[in-house]
Short mmCIF file of C-alpha atoms in Angstrom, two decimals:
data_model
loop_
_atom_site.label_atom_id
_atom_site.label_comp_id
_atom_site.label_asym_id
_atom_site.label_seq_id
_atom_site.Cartn_x
_atom_site.Cartn_y
_atom_site.Cartn_z
CA MET A 70 -50.61 -56.04 -18.83
CA VAL A 71 -48.76 -57.84 -21.80
CA ARG A 72 -46.49 -55.23 -23.83
CA HIS A 73 -46.68 -55.50 -27.48
CA SER A 74 -43.06 -56.36 -28.03
CA ASP A 75 -43.33 -58.98 -25.44
CA ILE A 76 -46.07 -60.71 -27.99
CA THR A 77 -43.41 -59.86 -31.09
CA SER A 78 -40.96 -61.28 -29.53
CA GLU A 79 -42.54 -64.40 -28.49
CA SER A 80 -44.53 -64.79 -31.89
CA TRP A 81 -40.88 -64.27 -33.78
CA LYS A 82 -39.47 -67.48 -31.52
CA ASN A 83 -42.20 -69.60 -31.77
CA LEU A 84 -42.15 -69.32 -35.53
CA PRO A 85 -42.26 -72.76 -37.42
CA TRP A 86 -38.29 -72.46 -38.08
CA LYS A 87 -37.89 -76.25 -38.98
CA LYS A 88 -40.88 -75.99 -41.40
CA PHE A 89 -39.32 -73.02 -42.86
CA ARG A 90 -36.05 -74.88 -43.64
CA LYS A 91 -38.05 -77.92 -45.10
CA ASP A 92 -40.19 -75.48 -47.50
CA LEU A 93 -36.43 -73.73 -48.54
CA PHE A 94 -34.88 -76.66 -49.29
CA ARG A 95 -37.38 -78.43 -51.29
CA LEU A 96 -37.79 -75.91 -53.43
CA GLN A 97 -33.79 -75.22 -53.71
CA LYS A 98 -33.60 -78.99 -54.54
CA ARG A 99 -36.17 -78.77 -57.63
CA LEU A 100 -34.23 -75.53 -58.72
CA PHE A 101 -31.35 -77.56 -58.57
CA LYS A 102 -32.51 -80.37 -60.40
CA ALA A 103 -34.49 -78.09 -63.22
CA VAL A 104 -30.61 -76.74 -64.01
CA LYS A 105 -28.94 -79.83 -64.27
CA ALA A 106 -31.40 -80.89 -66.72
CA GLY A 107 -30.95 -78.21 -68.48
CA ASP A 108 -34.36 -76.38 -68.11
CA LYS A 109 -33.63 -72.86 -67.51
CA ARG A 110 -37.50 -71.52 -68.16
CA LYS A 111 -38.51 -73.73 -65.05
CA ALA A 112 -35.42 -72.71 -63.11
CA ARG A 113 -36.29 -69.09 -63.01
CA SER A 114 -39.79 -69.92 -61.94
CA LEU A 115 -39.02 -71.96 -59.67
CA GLN A 116 -36.31 -68.67 -58.33
CA LYS A 117 -39.50 -66.80 -58.52
CA LEU A 118 -41.05 -68.93 -56.03
CA ILE A 119 -38.47 -68.79 -53.35
CA LEU A 120 -38.20 -65.05 -53.31
CA LYS A 121 -42.08 -64.92 -53.16
CA SER A 122 -41.49 -67.79 -50.32
CA LYS A 123 -42.19 -66.64 -46.46
CA ALA A 124 -39.60 -69.07 -45.30
CA ALA A 125 -36.95 -68.06 -47.51
CA ARG A 126 -37.46 -64.52 -46.05
CA MET A 127 -38.05 -64.98 -42.63
CA LEU A 128 -34.78 -67.18 -42.77
CA ALA A 129 -32.71 -64.60 -44.78
CA ILE A 130 -33.89 -62.35 -41.86
CA ARG A 131 -32.96 -64.28 -39.13
CA GLN A 132 -29.59 -65.34 -40.72
CA VAL A 133 -28.49 -61.58 -41.10
CA SER A 134 -29.77 -60.31 -38.16
CA GLN A 135 -28.94 -62.88 -35.69
CA LEU A 136 -26.80 -65.74 -36.79
CA ASN A 137 -23.57 -64.34 -39.18
CA ALA A 138 -20.68 -63.39 -37.63
CA GLY A 139 -20.73 -59.91 -38.62
CA LYS A 140 -24.37 -59.53 -37.69
CA LYS A 141 -23.91 -56.69 -35.43
CA THR A 142 -21.32 -54.59 -37.72
CA ALA A 143 -24.00 -51.49 -39.23
CA GLY A 144 -24.41 -50.03 -42.50
CA VAL A 145 -24.58 -46.44 -43.54
CA ASP A 146 -27.80 -45.98 -41.25
CA GLY A 147 -25.83 -46.82 -38.40
CA LYS A 148 -28.38 -49.54 -37.66
CA LYS A 149 -26.37 -52.78 -35.48
CA SER A 150 -29.55 -54.78 -34.54
CA LEU A 151 -33.31 -55.36 -35.11
CA ASP A 152 -35.69 -55.61 -32.63
CA PHE A 153 -38.25 -58.42 -33.27
CA GLU A 154 -40.64 -55.89 -34.89
CA GLU A 155 -38.47 -54.58 -36.86
CA ARG A 156 -37.64 -58.19 -38.25
CA PHE A 157 -41.34 -58.52 -38.95
CA ALA A 158 -41.62 -55.46 -40.70
CA LEU A 159 -38.68 -55.74 -43.05
CA GLU A 160 -40.52 -59.31 -43.77
CA GLU A 161 -43.17 -57.16 -45.39
CA ALA A 162 -40.67 -54.68 -47.19
CA LEU A 163 -39.08 -57.86 -48.62
CA LYS A 164 -42.88 -59.10 -49.44
CA SER A 165 -43.46 -56.06 -51.31
CA ASN A 166 -40.42 -55.07 -53.10
CA CYS A 167 -38.03 -58.44 -53.72
CA ASN A 168 -38.25 -57.52 -56.90
CA ASN A 169 -37.35 -53.88 -57.17
CA TRP A 170 -34.99 -53.87 -54.45
CA GLN A 171 -33.41 -50.35 -54.13
CA HIS A 172 -29.85 -50.78 -52.46
CA ASN A 173 -28.03 -48.51 -50.07
CA ARG A 174 -25.10 -46.94 -50.13
CA LEU A 175 -22.51 -49.33 -48.91
CA ARG A 176 -20.09 -48.34 -45.40
CA VAL A 177 -16.58 -48.33 -46.01
CA ILE A 178 -14.38 -49.98 -43.70
CA PRO A 179 -10.56 -50.06 -44.56
CA ILE A 180 -9.16 -53.42 -43.80
CA PRO A 181 -4.57 -53.27 -43.50
CA LYS A 182 -3.30 -56.21 -45.32
CA LYS A 183 -0.04 -58.11 -44.70
CA ASP A 184 1.69 -56.35 -47.68
CA GLY A 185 1.04 -52.90 -46.29
CA SER A 186 -1.64 -52.02 -48.06
CA THR A 187 -5.71 -52.07 -47.53
CA ARG A 188 -8.34 -53.57 -48.83
CA LEU A 189 -11.81 -52.22 -48.24
CA LEU A 190 -14.59 -53.87 -46.59
CA LYS A 191 -18.07 -52.37 -48.00
CA VAL A 192 -20.85 -53.09 -45.31
CA PRO A 193 -24.36 -53.22 -46.55
CA THR A 194 -27.56 -52.22 -44.40
CA ILE A 195 -28.94 -55.00 -42.70
CA ALA A 196 -32.45 -55.01 -44.88
CA ASP A 197 -29.62 -55.09 -48.33
CA ARG A 198 -27.90 -57.73 -46.58
CA ALA A 199 -31.61 -59.80 -45.88
CA TRP A 200 -32.26 -59.18 -49.59
CA GLN A 201 -28.67 -60.36 -50.88
CA CYS A 202 -29.12 -63.74 -48.26
CA LEU A 203 -32.83 -64.11 -49.99
CA ALA A 204 -30.79 -63.62 -53.73
CA LYS A 205 -28.74 -66.23 -52.82
CA TYR A 206 -30.98 -68.68 -51.25
CA ALA A 207 -32.48 -68.05 -55.58
CA LEU A 208 -29.24 -68.16 -56.87
CA GLU A 209 -26.60 -70.53 -55.38
CA PRO A 210 -28.80 -73.93 -55.82
CA ALA A 211 -28.99 -73.04 -59.74
CA HIS A 212 -24.83 -72.18 -59.91
CA GLU A 213 -24.59 -75.25 -57.82
CA ALA A 214 -25.70 -77.47 -60.49
CA THR A 215 -22.68 -75.84 -63.17
CA PHE A 216 -20.03 -75.20 -61.02
CA HIS A 217 -16.69 -77.10 -61.15
CA ALA A 218 -15.83 -79.70 -59.58
CA ARG A 219 -12.72 -78.57 -58.43
CA SER A 220 -14.01 -75.60 -56.97
CA TYR A 221 -14.04 -75.36 -52.83
CA GLY A 222 -14.04 -72.01 -51.44
CA PHE A 223 -17.56 -70.61 -50.49
CA ARG A 224 -19.51 -73.50 -51.47
CA PRO A 225 -21.97 -75.64 -49.57
CA GLY A 226 -20.82 -78.97 -48.44
CA ARG A 227 -17.07 -78.24 -49.85
CA SER A 228 -14.16 -76.90 -47.77
CA ALA A 229 -10.43 -76.22 -47.98
CA HIS A 230 -9.62 -79.70 -46.17
CA ASP A 231 -11.42 -81.34 -49.84
CA ALA A 232 -8.64 -78.84 -51.53
CA GLN A 233 -6.40 -80.34 -49.27
CA LYS A 234 -6.93 -83.70 -50.21
CA ILE A 235 -6.63 -83.36 -53.71
CA LEU A 236 -3.08 -82.03 -53.99
CA PHE A 237 -2.50 -84.79 -51.67
CA ILE A 238 -4.11 -87.20 -54.21
CA ASN A 239 -1.91 -85.52 -56.80
CA LEU A 240 1.38 -85.17 -55.17
CA ASN A 241 1.92 -88.43 -53.27
CA SER A 242 4.53 -90.98 -54.18
CA GLY A 243 1.91 -92.93 -56.19
CA ALA A 244 1.35 -90.01 -58.42
CA LYS A 245 5.22 -88.99 -58.88
CA GLY A 246 4.53 -85.47 -56.58
CA LYS A 247 8.42 -84.80 -56.74
CA ASP A 248 8.62 -84.66 -60.32
CA LYS A 249 5.86 -81.91 -60.64
CA ARG A 250 5.55 -78.20 -60.14
CA VAL A 251 3.12 -76.10 -59.24
CA ILE A 252 1.56 -72.68 -60.64
CA GLU A 253 0.77 -70.66 -57.44
CA LEU A 254 -1.73 -67.69 -58.84
CA ASP A 255 -2.76 -64.69 -57.69
CA ILE A 256 -5.36 -62.79 -59.07
CA GLU A 257 -4.44 -59.20 -59.12
CA LYS A 258 -7.42 -57.31 -56.89
CA CYS A 259 -9.51 -60.14 -57.79
CA PHE A 260 -13.45 -58.65 -55.71
CA ASP A 261 -12.40 -55.15 -57.40
CA ARG A 262 -11.92 -56.23 -60.75
CA ILE A 263 -14.82 -58.34 -62.12
CA SER A 264 -16.50 -57.32 -64.76
CA HIS A 265 -20.46 -56.62 -64.37
CA THR A 266 -21.17 -57.57 -67.53
CA THR A 267 -19.14 -61.09 -67.06
CA ILE A 268 -21.42 -61.39 -63.84
CA MET A 269 -24.55 -60.49 -65.46
CA ASP A 270 -24.43 -62.35 -68.75
CA ASN A 271 -23.75 -65.66 -66.60
CA LEU A 272 -26.06 -65.07 -64.11
CA ILE A 273 -29.21 -67.71 -64.18
CA ALA A 274 -31.93 -65.36 -62.84
CA PRO A 275 -35.20 -63.86 -63.78
CA LYS A 276 -35.54 -60.50 -64.91
CA GLY A 277 -36.38 -58.71 -61.26
CA LEU A 278 -33.52 -60.80 -59.70
CA LYS A 279 -31.04 -59.69 -62.24
CA ILE A 280 -32.12 -55.93 -61.44
CA GLY A 281 -31.58 -56.29 -57.97
CA ILE A 282 -28.16 -57.76 -58.36
CA PHE A 283 -26.72 -55.14 -60.82
CA ARG A 284 -27.93 -52.39 -58.03
CA CYS A 285 -26.15 -54.19 -55.83
CA LEU A 286 -22.68 -54.37 -57.98
CA LYS A 287 -23.29 -50.61 -58.52
CA ALA A 288 -23.75 -49.59 -54.92
CA GLY A 289 -20.44 -51.07 -54.89
CA ILE A 290 -18.76 -49.64 -57.23
CA ASN A 291 -14.88 -47.80 -57.20
CA PRO A 292 -15.76 -44.47 -59.31
CA GLU A 293 -11.97 -44.95 -61.17
CA PHE A 294 -13.73 -48.41 -62.41
CA PRO A 295 -17.48 -48.13 -62.61
CA GLU A 296 -18.44 -51.03 -64.58
CA GLN A 297 -16.01 -53.45 -62.67
CA GLY A 298 -15.99 -54.95 -58.93
CA THR A 299 -18.41 -56.77 -56.48
CA PRO A 300 -18.19 -55.50 -52.88
CA GLN A 301 -16.30 -57.35 -50.50
CA GLY A 302 -18.65 -57.55 -47.32
CA GLY A 303 -21.91 -58.31 -48.73
CA VAL A 304 -23.83 -61.78 -48.38
CA VAL A 305 -24.23 -62.75 -52.06
CA SER A 306 -20.14 -61.25 -52.89
CA PRO A 307 -18.59 -64.81 -52.77
CA LEU A 308 -21.15 -66.21 -54.90
CA LEU A 309 -20.64 -63.94 -58.01
CA ALA A 310 -17.02 -64.18 -57.83
CA ASN A 311 -17.44 -67.91 -58.07
CA ILE A 312 -19.96 -67.11 -60.97
CA ALA A 313 -17.03 -65.07 -62.91
CA LEU A 314 -14.58 -67.31 -62.02
CA ASN A 315 -16.15 -70.66 -62.99
CA GLY A 316 -14.34 -72.56 -65.81
CA ILE A 317 -10.56 -71.38 -64.79
CA GLU A 318 -10.42 -75.02 -63.63
CA SER A 319 -10.29 -76.02 -66.64
CA ILE A 320 -7.74 -74.16 -68.45
CA HIS A 321 -5.49 -77.03 -68.61
CA LYS A 322 -6.31 -80.29 -68.86
CA TYR A 323 -4.77 -83.32 -70.48
CA ARG A 324 -5.60 -86.84 -71.26
CA GLY A 325 -4.76 -89.67 -68.45
CA LEU A 326 -3.19 -93.04 -69.03
CA ASN A 327 -6.83 -94.35 -69.15
CA GLY A 328 -7.86 -91.63 -71.62
CA GLU A 329 -10.17 -89.73 -68.94
CA VAL A 330 -9.64 -85.63 -69.10
CA VAL A 331 -7.49 -84.73 -66.07
CA GLU A 332 -7.59 -81.37 -65.02
CA PRO A 333 -5.04 -80.72 -62.37
CA SER A 334 -6.15 -77.35 -60.60
CA ILE A 335 -7.96 -76.52 -57.21
CA ARG A 336 -9.13 -73.14 -56.53
CA TYR A 337 -10.39 -71.76 -53.56
CA ALA A 338 -12.30 -68.27 -54.47
CA ASP A 339 -9.46 -66.42 -55.99
CA ASP A 340 -6.92 -68.69 -54.56
CA MET A 341 -5.47 -71.16 -57.26
CA VAL A 342 -2.72 -73.72 -57.34
CA ILE A 343 -2.08 -75.63 -60.75
CA ILE A 344 -0.28 -78.79 -60.70
CA LEU A 345 2.37 -79.12 -63.57
CA ARG A 346 3.68 -82.47 -64.76
CA PRO A 347 7.74 -82.22 -65.86
CA HIS A 348 6.81 -81.59 -69.70
CA ASP A 349 4.14 -78.81 -69.16
CA ASN A 350 4.58 -75.08 -70.59
CA ALA A 351 3.89 -73.08 -67.52
CA SER A 352 4.03 -69.72 -69.91
CA GLU A 353 1.30 -71.17 -72.34
CA ILE A 354 -1.20 -71.97 -69.51
CA LEU A 355 -0.49 -68.64 -67.66
CA GLU A 356 -1.06 -67.18 -70.97
CA LYS A 357 -4.84 -68.80 -71.79
CA ILE A 358 -5.52 -67.69 -67.74
CA ASN A 359 -4.56 -64.28 -68.32
CA GLN A 360 -6.79 -64.50 -71.31
CA PHE A 361 -9.26 -66.11 -69.99
CA LEU A 362 -9.13 -63.16 -66.92
CA ALA A 363 -8.96 -60.31 -69.45
CA LYS A 364 -12.53 -61.43 -70.75
CA LYS A 365 -13.66 -60.55 -67.37
CA GLY A 366 -12.05 -57.40 -66.51
CA MET A 367 -9.22 -59.03 -64.49
CA LYS A 368 -5.59 -60.32 -64.70
CA VAL A 369 -2.76 -62.18 -63.28
CA SER A 370 -0.77 -60.81 -60.30
CA GLU A 371 2.69 -61.38 -62.05
CA LYS A 372 4.28 -59.96 -58.74
CA LYS A 373 2.84 -62.72 -56.47
CA THR A 374 1.91 -65.57 -58.71
CA LYS A 375 5.08 -68.12 -58.68
CA ILE A 376 5.95 -71.44 -60.41
CA THR A 377 7.38 -73.26 -57.91
CA ALA A 378 8.96 -76.55 -57.41
CA THR A 379 7.06 -79.32 -55.46
CA THR A 380 10.43 -80.38 -53.03
CA ASP A 381 10.69 -76.97 -52.48
CA GLY A 382 7.14 -76.16 -50.89
CA PHE A 383 4.31 -73.99 -51.41
CA ASP A 384 1.66 -72.38 -49.37
CA PHE A 385 -2.11 -72.32 -50.34
CA LEU A 386 -5.04 -71.91 -47.49
CA GLY A 387 -2.80 -71.58 -44.30
CA TRP A 388 -0.75 -75.06 -44.88
CA HIS A 389 2.76 -75.41 -46.21
CA PHE A 390 2.93 -78.28 -48.87
CA LYS A 391 5.94 -80.12 -49.89
CA VAL A 392 7.31 -83.15 -51.02
CA GLN A 393 10.24 -84.58 -49.72
CA GLN A 394 13.28 -86.09 -51.58
CA ASN A 395 12.05 -89.35 -50.57
CA GLY A 396 8.92 -88.42 -52.72
CA LYS A 397 6.73 -88.17 -49.12
CA PHE A 398 4.22 -85.75 -49.05
CA ARG A 399 3.96 -83.90 -46.60
CA CYS A 400 1.52 -80.82 -44.91
CA VAL A 401 1.72 -78.95 -41.72
CA PRO A 402 0.09 -75.61 -40.80
CA SER A 403 2.36 -72.53 -42.65
CA VAL A 404 4.45 -70.16 -41.16
CA ASP A 405 2.20 -67.10 -41.06
CA ASN A 406 -0.75 -68.74 -40.59
CA PHE A 407 0.70 -70.30 -36.99
CA LYS A 408 2.47 -66.79 -36.04
CA LYS A 409 -1.14 -65.21 -36.29
CA PHE A 410 -1.96 -67.89 -34.01
CA ARG A 411 0.79 -67.64 -31.55
CA GLU A 412 0.35 -63.84 -31.47
CA LYS A 413 -3.34 -64.35 -30.77
CA VAL A 414 -2.77 -66.76 -28.00
CA LYS A 415 0.20 -64.84 -26.37
CA LYS A 416 -2.44 -61.53 -26.52
CA ILE A 417 -4.60 -63.73 -23.74
CA VAL A 418 -1.60 -65.46 -21.92
CA ASN A 419 -0.23 -61.64 -21.13
CA CYS A 420 -3.89 -59.68 -20.65
CA SER A 421 -3.23 -58.38 -17.47
CA ASN A 422 -6.92 -57.48 -16.97
CA TYR A 423 -8.48 -60.88 -16.16
CA GLY A 424 -7.13 -64.06 -14.04
CA SER A 425 -6.15 -67.19 -15.44
CA LYS A 426 -9.36 -68.72 -15.64
CA VAL A 427 -11.12 -66.41 -17.58
CA LYS A 428 -7.66 -66.91 -19.93
CA ALA A 429 -8.40 -70.57 -20.14
CA GLU A 430 -11.96 -70.17 -20.98
CA ASN A 431 -10.86 -67.87 -23.86
CA LEU A 432 -7.65 -69.67 -25.56
CA ALA A 433 -10.07 -73.41 -25.48
CA PRO A 434 -11.91 -71.85 -28.80
CA LEU A 435 -9.30 -70.22 -30.24
CA VAL A 436 -6.90 -73.54 -29.77
CA ARG A 437 -9.39 -75.79 -30.86
CA GLY A 438 -10.37 -74.17 -33.53
CA TRP A 439 -6.73 -74.16 -35.11
CA ARG A 440 -5.92 -77.43 -34.17
CA ASN A 441 -9.46 -78.81 -35.99
CA TYR A 442 -8.52 -76.91 -38.95
CA HIS A 443 -5.49 -78.62 -39.35
CA ARG A 444 -6.03 -81.87 -38.07
CA PHE A 445 -5.42 -83.73 -41.10
CA CYS A 446 -1.87 -82.46 -41.03
CA ASP A 447 1.03 -83.73 -39.57
CA MET A 448 1.09 -82.21 -35.92
CA SER A 449 3.81 -84.23 -34.46
CA ASN A 450 6.86 -81.54 -34.04
CA THR A 451 7.46 -79.20 -31.27
CA ARG A 452 6.19 -76.37 -32.72
CA ASN A 453 2.34 -77.75 -33.94
CA SER A 454 1.94 -79.69 -30.53
CA LEU A 455 2.26 -76.11 -29.14
CA TRP A 456 4.56 -77.01 -26.61
CA PHE A 457 6.46 -73.96 -26.20
CA LEU A 458 3.18 -71.73 -25.93
CA ASN A 459 2.11 -74.27 -23.58
CA HIS A 460 4.88 -74.02 -21.10
CA ARG A 461 4.90 -70.43 -21.68
CA ALA A 462 1.27 -70.21 -20.69
CA PHE A 463 1.54 -72.73 -17.57
CA LEU A 464 4.22 -70.11 -16.08
CA VAL A 465 2.18 -67.35 -16.10
CA PHE A 466 -0.58 -69.37 -14.88
CA ASN A 467 0.97 -70.67 -12.35
CA LYS A 468 2.43 -67.20 -11.44
CA GLU A 469 -0.93 -65.97 -11.16
CA THR A 470 -2.28 -68.74 -8.40
CA LYS A 471 0.45 -68.32 -6.75
CA ASN A 472 2.82 -71.39 -7.35
CA ASP A 473 -0.75 -73.71 -7.15
CA ARG A 474 0.89 -76.39 -9.34
CA TYR A 475 -2.34 -78.24 -9.34
CA SER A 476 -4.72 -75.71 -10.50
CA SER A 477 -2.23 -74.33 -13.14
CA LEU A 478 -2.20 -77.78 -14.67
CA ARG A 479 -5.78 -78.00 -14.58
CA LEU A 480 -6.39 -74.55 -16.33
CA ILE A 481 -3.70 -76.11 -19.03
CA ASP A 482 -5.58 -78.48 -19.57
CA LYS A 483 -8.49 -76.67 -20.49
CA ALA A 484 -7.22 -73.94 -22.06
CA PHE A 485 -4.96 -76.27 -24.80
CA PRO A 486 -7.84 -79.00 -25.60
CA LYS A 487 -6.06 -82.17 -27.10
CA VAL A 488 -7.49 -82.69 -30.92
CA PRO A 489 -6.35 -85.72 -32.32
CA PHE A 490 -4.79 -85.37 -36.39
CA ALA A 491 -4.87 -88.00 -38.98
CA GLU A 492 -2.61 -87.30 -41.32
CA ASN A 493 -4.10 -87.03 -45.52
CA LYS A 494 -7.19 -88.52 -43.41
CA PHE A 495 -10.15 -86.85 -44.96
CA ALA A 496 -12.87 -88.21 -46.78
CA ASN A 497 -13.11 -86.02 -50.26
CA VAL A 498 -16.54 -85.03 -51.41
CA LYS A 499 -17.35 -87.28 -54.24
CA GLY A 500 -16.92 -85.62 -57.65
CA ASP A 501 -19.13 -82.75 -58.53
CA LYS A 502 -21.98 -83.61 -55.73
CA SER A 503 -23.70 -80.55 -53.90
CA PRO A 504 -25.94 -81.14 -50.86
CA TYR A 505 -28.83 -79.71 -53.23
CA ASP A 506 -29.05 -82.84 -54.86
CA GLY A 507 -31.29 -84.42 -52.86
CA ASP A 508 -28.90 -87.49 -51.78
CA ILE A 509 -29.80 -87.05 -47.69
CA THR A 510 -28.03 -90.04 -47.58
CA TYR A 511 -24.55 -89.57 -48.60
CA TRP A 512 -24.60 -85.99 -47.32
CA SER A 513 -25.74 -87.04 -43.26
CA GLU A 514 -23.38 -89.83 -43.43
CA ARG A 515 -20.48 -88.01 -44.89
CA ASN A 516 -21.16 -85.50 -42.23
CA SER A 517 -20.66 -87.49 -39.60
CA LYS A 518 -17.13 -88.73 -41.04
CA LEU A 519 -15.74 -85.23 -40.62
CA TYR A 520 -16.16 -85.45 -37.39
CA ASP A 521 -14.73 -87.82 -34.42
CA GLY A 522 -14.83 -88.57 -30.62
CA GLU A 523 -18.03 -87.26 -28.78
CA THR A 524 -19.37 -85.93 -31.81
CA SER A 525 -19.41 -88.99 -33.93
CA LYS A 526 -20.70 -90.85 -31.14
CA VAL A 527 -23.57 -88.56 -30.88
CA LEU A 528 -24.10 -88.08 -34.29
CA LYS A 529 -24.62 -92.08 -34.82
CA ARG A 530 -26.93 -92.04 -32.18
CA GLN A 531 -29.18 -89.20 -33.16
CA ASN A 532 -29.12 -90.78 -36.90
CA HIS A 533 -27.18 -87.91 -38.10
CA SER A 534 -30.02 -85.42 -37.43
CA CYS A 535 -29.79 -82.46 -35.75
CA GLY A 536 -31.28 -83.03 -31.97
CA HIS A 537 -32.96 -79.34 -31.95
CA CYS A 538 -34.89 -79.22 -35.36
CA GLY A 539 -34.96 -82.67 -36.12
CA LEU A 540 -33.23 -82.73 -39.80
CA LYS A 541 -30.65 -84.49 -41.63
CA MET A 542 -26.97 -83.06 -41.20
CA LEU A 543 -26.62 -82.04 -44.78
CA SER A 544 -23.22 -80.39 -44.32
CA GLU A 545 -23.80 -76.79 -45.44
CA GLU A 546 -22.85 -76.04 -41.93
CA ARG A 547 -20.95 -77.11 -39.13
CA VAL A 548 -22.03 -79.61 -36.12
CA HIS A 549 -21.82 -78.06 -32.81
CA LEU A 550 -22.47 -80.00 -29.29
CA HIS A 551 -24.83 -79.02 -27.01
CA HIS A 552 -24.91 -79.38 -23.33
CA ALA A 553 -28.39 -79.82 -22.64
CA ASP A 554 -28.08 -78.83 -18.58
CA GLY A 555 -26.03 -75.82 -19.91
CA ASN A 556 -23.04 -77.22 -18.05
CA HIS A 557 -20.37 -77.07 -20.37
CA SER A 558 -18.10 -79.82 -17.26
CA ASN A 559 -20.97 -82.26 -17.61
CA TRP A 560 -19.57 -84.38 -20.84
CA LYS A 561 -21.83 -87.45 -19.74
CA THR A 562 -23.20 -88.81 -23.12
CA LYS A 563 -26.96 -88.24 -22.39
CA ASN A 564 -26.28 -84.45 -21.57
CA LEU A 565 -24.42 -83.67 -25.10
CA LEU A 566 -26.99 -83.08 -28.08
CA ALA A 567 -25.40 -83.01 -31.68
CA ILE A 568 -27.34 -80.23 -33.42
CA HIS A 569 -26.28 -77.26 -36.51
CA GLU A 570 -24.14 -74.98 -35.78
CA SER A 571 -27.57 -72.13 -36.67
CA CYS A 572 -29.43 -74.03 -33.92
CA HIS A 573 -27.02 -73.65 -31.57
CA LYS A 574 -26.42 -70.25 -31.90
CA TYR A 575 -30.24 -69.75 -32.00
CA ILE A 576 -31.12 -71.25 -28.81
CA HIS A 577 -28.37 -69.12 -26.99
CA MET A 578 -29.60 -65.81 -28.56
CA SER A 579 -32.92 -66.77 -27.81
CA LYS A 580 -32.14 -67.49 -23.95
CA SER A 581 -30.30 -64.11 -23.68
CA GLU A 582 -32.47 -62.37 -25.45
CA SER A 583 -35.67 -63.70 -23.59
#
């Protein structure tokens, strides 16, 4: 006898996910073009279609309940996960109430910061996260059409590496970076101080969606500041912060040699660097920024904001940037970034609860991720090549394998996978392009260029398409290599598939939940 839960499980897994993604993307592409053309009425009509779309609802539920990194974090209702029947029930709830969604209270989790203070992570329930994800599907393409080209944080098709490359372009020897300064801008408690009025006034959305976003904001307020703040931990919060801060990149601008307008500012969410020429007045620029922020309920942190000569070096997004006295631009992992990484490695290596084989398996994704993030830096020195960490791990592994040098070396190779670096060779995103602009050729080919080695080869073999769902790789998410036979030691070309990160997660989740 077949149980009802089994039928529900199979019916969820067999939903037409590829069709859902295509249907949603088609609507989002139309929405992006409508806002670009200035047709707000048509844009709001398309947003209503997205909110009514079964494809969008199902994808939102799958995203928050199966794919997101924080999928197992409970809200105030204590729910850490949804079974298949609950997912279908949530889809019905979203269908009935998406235009009149009532938000629950938020679960508050204090997170310690490196300066000794704490920030409050405010976690919505899974149902509220699903509604926020649905809202994001309707809001993001509309605002992508209005966002500044030099904003790179929490945006599809853009990354920290774009910001890194823009700094190289503006500070290399050809740009006379040696003579320049930078403002390292810090916005005081940005997420806690954003004015709700600013967000609501700038939101491109139909009435029902606006009311839902307003309720979402009010669910996470600080009683001391009832008209300010967007809850950190919400799916839609980074997008709302980008909406509020959009335009700050244009405050400092000037005419270039060819008469073109130059805006030498780089923003990644609430982190920002403003590049100054020798005669630029830093105090004037900071005053204008303070005036801009004051209208939005925020202000510059005088304690953390610094004006730094490029030859003295500065930290941004986990990197240390410096222009040497000979004019050469250098970028390496920052001291703080390396220190955090080293502590994580040491914690695994020195753990006595499991053996060297498990340690090597746990180290590999950590090391590969760190090296991948810094692969456009100068990684040639001893610290960044991880020689000392490698040697320390070898001594521990050799002791645990009873001086079996061959086994220890083999485990070290596995624990510290090599990732080639190419200093300042990242291919920057072109202008203000967005994956929602429909230029599939540009985005799929660009996404292939972001990878090297086996991933690049497999992507070319698959014509820049996902080996699981068949859709083009449009850079809205990372590419993963999947081993078709499940053997992660089998790196033969025929055994490798380049697939979306979400497809990869879903394949393994489906197997574990079967």
